[in-house]
Structure formats: structure tokens, C-alpha cells
mmCIF file of C-alpha atoms and ligand atoms in Angstrom:
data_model
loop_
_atom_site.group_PDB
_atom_site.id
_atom_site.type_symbol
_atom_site.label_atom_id
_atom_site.label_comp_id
_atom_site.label_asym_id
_atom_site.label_seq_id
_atom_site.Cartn_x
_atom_site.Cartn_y
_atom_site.Cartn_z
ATOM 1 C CA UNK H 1 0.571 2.918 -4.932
ATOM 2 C CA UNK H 2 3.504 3.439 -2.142
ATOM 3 C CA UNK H 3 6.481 1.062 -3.134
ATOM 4 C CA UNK H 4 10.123 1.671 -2.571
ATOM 5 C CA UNK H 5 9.945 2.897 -6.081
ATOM 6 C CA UNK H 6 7.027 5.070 -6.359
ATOM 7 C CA UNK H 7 7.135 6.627 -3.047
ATOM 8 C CA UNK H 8 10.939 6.760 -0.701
ATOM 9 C CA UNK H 9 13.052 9.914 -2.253
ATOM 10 C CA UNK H 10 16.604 8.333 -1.131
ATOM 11 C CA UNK H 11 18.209 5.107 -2.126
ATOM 12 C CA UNK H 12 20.149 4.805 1.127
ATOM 13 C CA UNK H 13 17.115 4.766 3.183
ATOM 14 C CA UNK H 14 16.376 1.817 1.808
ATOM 15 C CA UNK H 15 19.496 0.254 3.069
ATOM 16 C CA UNK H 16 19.495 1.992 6.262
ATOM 17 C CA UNK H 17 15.961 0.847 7.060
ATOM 18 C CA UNK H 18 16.818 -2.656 5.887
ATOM 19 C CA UNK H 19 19.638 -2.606 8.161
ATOM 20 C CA UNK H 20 17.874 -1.359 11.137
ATOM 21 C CA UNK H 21 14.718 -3.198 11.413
ATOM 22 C CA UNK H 22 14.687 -6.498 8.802
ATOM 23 C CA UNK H 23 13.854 -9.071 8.777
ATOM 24 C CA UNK H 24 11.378 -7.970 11.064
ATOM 25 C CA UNK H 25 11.381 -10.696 13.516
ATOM 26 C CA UNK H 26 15.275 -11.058 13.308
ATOM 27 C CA UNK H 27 16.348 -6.950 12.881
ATOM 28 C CA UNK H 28 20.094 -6.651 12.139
ATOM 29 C CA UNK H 29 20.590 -10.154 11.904
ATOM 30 C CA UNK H 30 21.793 -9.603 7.675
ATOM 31 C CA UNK H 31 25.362 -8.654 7.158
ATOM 32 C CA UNK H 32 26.008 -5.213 5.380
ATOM 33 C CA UNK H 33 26.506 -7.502 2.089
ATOM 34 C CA UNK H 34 23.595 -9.047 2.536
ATOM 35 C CA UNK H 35 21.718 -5.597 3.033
ATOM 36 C CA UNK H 36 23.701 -4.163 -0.289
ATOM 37 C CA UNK H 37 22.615 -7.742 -2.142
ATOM 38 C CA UNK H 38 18.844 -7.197 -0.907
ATOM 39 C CA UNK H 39 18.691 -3.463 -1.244
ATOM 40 C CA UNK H 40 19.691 -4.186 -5.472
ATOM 41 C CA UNK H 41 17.372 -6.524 -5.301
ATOM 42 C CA UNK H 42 14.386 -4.663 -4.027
ATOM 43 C CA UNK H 43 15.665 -1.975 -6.397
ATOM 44 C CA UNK H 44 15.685 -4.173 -9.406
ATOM 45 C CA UNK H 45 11.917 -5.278 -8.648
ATOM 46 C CA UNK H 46 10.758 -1.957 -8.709
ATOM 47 C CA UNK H 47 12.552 -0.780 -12.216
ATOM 48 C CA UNK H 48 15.621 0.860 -10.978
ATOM 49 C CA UNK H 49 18.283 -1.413 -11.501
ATOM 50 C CA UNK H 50 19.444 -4.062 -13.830
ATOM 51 C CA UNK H 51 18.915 -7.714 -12.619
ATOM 52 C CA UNK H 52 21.984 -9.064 -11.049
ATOM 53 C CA UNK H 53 23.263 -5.811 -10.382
ATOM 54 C CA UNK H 54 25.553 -5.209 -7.564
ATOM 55 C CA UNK H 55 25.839 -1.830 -4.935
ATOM 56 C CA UNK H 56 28.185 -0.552 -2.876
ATOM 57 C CA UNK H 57 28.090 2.744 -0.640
ATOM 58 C CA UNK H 58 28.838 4.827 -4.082
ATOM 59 C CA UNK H 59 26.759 3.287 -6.324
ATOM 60 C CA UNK H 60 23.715 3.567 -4.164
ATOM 61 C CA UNK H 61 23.731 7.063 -3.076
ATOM 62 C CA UNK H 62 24.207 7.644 -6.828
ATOM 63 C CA UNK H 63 20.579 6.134 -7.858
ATOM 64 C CA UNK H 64 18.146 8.997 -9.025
ATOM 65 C CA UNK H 65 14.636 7.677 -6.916
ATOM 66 C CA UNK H 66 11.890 8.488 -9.456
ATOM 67 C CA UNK H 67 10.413 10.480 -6.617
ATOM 68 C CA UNK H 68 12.987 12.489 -5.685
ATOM 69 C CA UNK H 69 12.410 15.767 -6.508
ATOM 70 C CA UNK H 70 8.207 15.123 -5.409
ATOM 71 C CA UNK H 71 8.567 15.947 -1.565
ATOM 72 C CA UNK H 72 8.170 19.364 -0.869
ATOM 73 C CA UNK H 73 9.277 21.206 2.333
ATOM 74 C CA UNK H 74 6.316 21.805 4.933
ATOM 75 C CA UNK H 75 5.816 25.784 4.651
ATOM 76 C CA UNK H 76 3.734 25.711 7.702
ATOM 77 C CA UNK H 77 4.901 27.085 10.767
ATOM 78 C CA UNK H 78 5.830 25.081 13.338
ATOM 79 C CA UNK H 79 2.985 26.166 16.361
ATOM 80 C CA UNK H 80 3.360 25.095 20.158
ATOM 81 C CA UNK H 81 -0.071 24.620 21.824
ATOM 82 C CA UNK H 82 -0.051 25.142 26.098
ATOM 83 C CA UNK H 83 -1.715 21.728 27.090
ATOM 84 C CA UNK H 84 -5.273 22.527 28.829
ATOM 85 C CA UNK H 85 -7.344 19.961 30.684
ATOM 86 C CA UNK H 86 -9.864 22.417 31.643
ATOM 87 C CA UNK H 87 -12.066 25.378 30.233
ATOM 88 C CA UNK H 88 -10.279 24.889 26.859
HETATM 89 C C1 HEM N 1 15.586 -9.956 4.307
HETATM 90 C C2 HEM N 1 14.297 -9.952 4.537
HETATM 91 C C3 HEM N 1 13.461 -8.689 4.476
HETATM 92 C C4 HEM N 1 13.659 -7.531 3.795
HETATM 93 C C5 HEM N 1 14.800 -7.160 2.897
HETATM 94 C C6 HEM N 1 12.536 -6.657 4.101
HETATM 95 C C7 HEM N 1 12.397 -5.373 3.573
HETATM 96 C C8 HEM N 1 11.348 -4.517 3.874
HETATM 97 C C9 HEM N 1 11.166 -3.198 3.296
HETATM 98 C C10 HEM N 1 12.083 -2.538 2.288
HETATM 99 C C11 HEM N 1 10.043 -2.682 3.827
HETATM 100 C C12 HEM N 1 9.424 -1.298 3.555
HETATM 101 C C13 HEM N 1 8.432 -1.452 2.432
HETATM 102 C C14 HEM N 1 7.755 -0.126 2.120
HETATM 103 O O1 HEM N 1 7.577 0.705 2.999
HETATM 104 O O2 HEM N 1 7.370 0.075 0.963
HETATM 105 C C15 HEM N 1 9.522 -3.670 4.750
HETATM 106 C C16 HEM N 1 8.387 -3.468 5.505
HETATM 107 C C17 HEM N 1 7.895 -4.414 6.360
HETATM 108 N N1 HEM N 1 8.387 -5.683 6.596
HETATM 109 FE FE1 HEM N 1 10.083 -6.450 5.834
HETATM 110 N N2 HEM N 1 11.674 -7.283 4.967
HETATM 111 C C18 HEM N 1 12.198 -8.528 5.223
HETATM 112 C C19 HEM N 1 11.670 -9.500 6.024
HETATM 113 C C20 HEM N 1 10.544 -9.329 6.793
HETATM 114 C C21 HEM N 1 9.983 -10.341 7.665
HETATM 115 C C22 HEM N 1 10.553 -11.727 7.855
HETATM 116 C C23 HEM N 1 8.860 -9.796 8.216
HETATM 117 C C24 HEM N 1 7.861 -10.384 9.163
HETATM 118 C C25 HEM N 1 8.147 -11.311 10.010
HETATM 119 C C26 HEM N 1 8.740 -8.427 7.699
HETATM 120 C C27 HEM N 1 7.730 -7.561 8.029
HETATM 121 C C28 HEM N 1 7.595 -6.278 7.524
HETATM 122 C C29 HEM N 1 6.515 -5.371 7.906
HETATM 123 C C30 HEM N 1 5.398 -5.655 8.876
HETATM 124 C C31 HEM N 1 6.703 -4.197 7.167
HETATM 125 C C32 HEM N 1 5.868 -2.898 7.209
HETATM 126 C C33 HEM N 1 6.491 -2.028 8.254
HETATM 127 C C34 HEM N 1 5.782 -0.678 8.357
HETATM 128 O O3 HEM N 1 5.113 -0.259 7.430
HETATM 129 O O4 HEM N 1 5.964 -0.047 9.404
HETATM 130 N N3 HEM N 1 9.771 -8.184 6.839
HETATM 131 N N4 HEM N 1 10.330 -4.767 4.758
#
């Protein structure tokens, strides 16, 4: 199953994309403590941090996702196809 813990490689992210688009029907309406307070606490649901525990810019770039190391750069090459509407 795809949770912040299982599945996102970064810690940050999870702040940035808490930052940038939630509460979803009030984005960037949480100050940057609240995102820090709700980022530890997401984290702390999923395993990866004590409960009550506290972040700043240091301490969460510093947390090890479990999945980390699982994403694998995309080997294929990158191909541009000419558009065609007809006799494709
Ligand atoms: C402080 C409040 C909130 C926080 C911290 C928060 C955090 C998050 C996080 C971390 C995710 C990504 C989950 C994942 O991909 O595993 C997420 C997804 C989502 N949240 Fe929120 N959320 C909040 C409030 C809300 C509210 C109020 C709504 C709806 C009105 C909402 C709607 C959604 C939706 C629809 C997604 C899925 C987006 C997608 O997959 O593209 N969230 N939220």
C-alpha cells in the first residue's frame, strides 16, 4: 500500500507538498510551523518518528524514508514522436 511511509523517497517532499497544496480546499493557508508540526505528525503515524516529536529544516532532511534507496532511474531513452493526424 502507497503511504507517505511506504512509498515518497524524501522527507521534505512531504513538507513541501503540504505547504503547497493543503488543506486542499484552503492550500497555503498553514504557517511553516504548522507544516513542520503536521509533517512530524504524519511522520509519526507512519513509524518514522517518535510521538511528540518536533522538526525543523535539519532534522527533516535528515530522516532516512524506508523507501529511499527503492526508486530506480528510468534507463529508457527519452524518444520524440512527430505528431501525425493522417496515414500514421
Ligand atoms: C492540515 C490538513 C491536511 C494535511 C496535512 C494533508 C496532507 C495530505 C498529504 C500528505 C497527502 C498525500 C498523501 C499521499 O499521497 O499518500 C494528501 C493528499 C490529499 N489530500 Fe490532504 N491534507 C490535509 C487536508 C485536506 C483537506 C481538508 C482535504 C479536502 C478538502 C484534502 C484532500 C486531499 C486529497 C484529495 C488528496 C489526494 C491528492 C492526490 O492524490 O492528488 N486534504 N493530503
Amino acid at each position: 500500500m502507497k503511504t507517505v511511509g511506504s512509498y515518497w523517497p524524501y522527507a521534505p517532499t512531504l513538507f513541501d507538498y503540504i505547504r503547497r497544496a493543503m488543506p486542499q480546499n484552503a492550500p497555503q493557508s498553514l504557517s511553516k510551523q504548522d507544516v513542520y508540526a503536521v509533517s512530524a505528525y504524519i511522520l509519526y503515524l507512519n513509524g518514522l518518528l517518535p510521538a511528540g516529536a518536533t522538526l525543523d529544516a535539519k532534522s527533516l532532511s535528515a530522516i532516512e524514508m524506508p523507501n529511499r534507496n527503492m526508486f530506480v532511474g528510468d534507463s529508457r531513452p527519452d524518444v520524440t514522436n512527430p505528431a501525425c493526424i493522417t496515414d500514421c
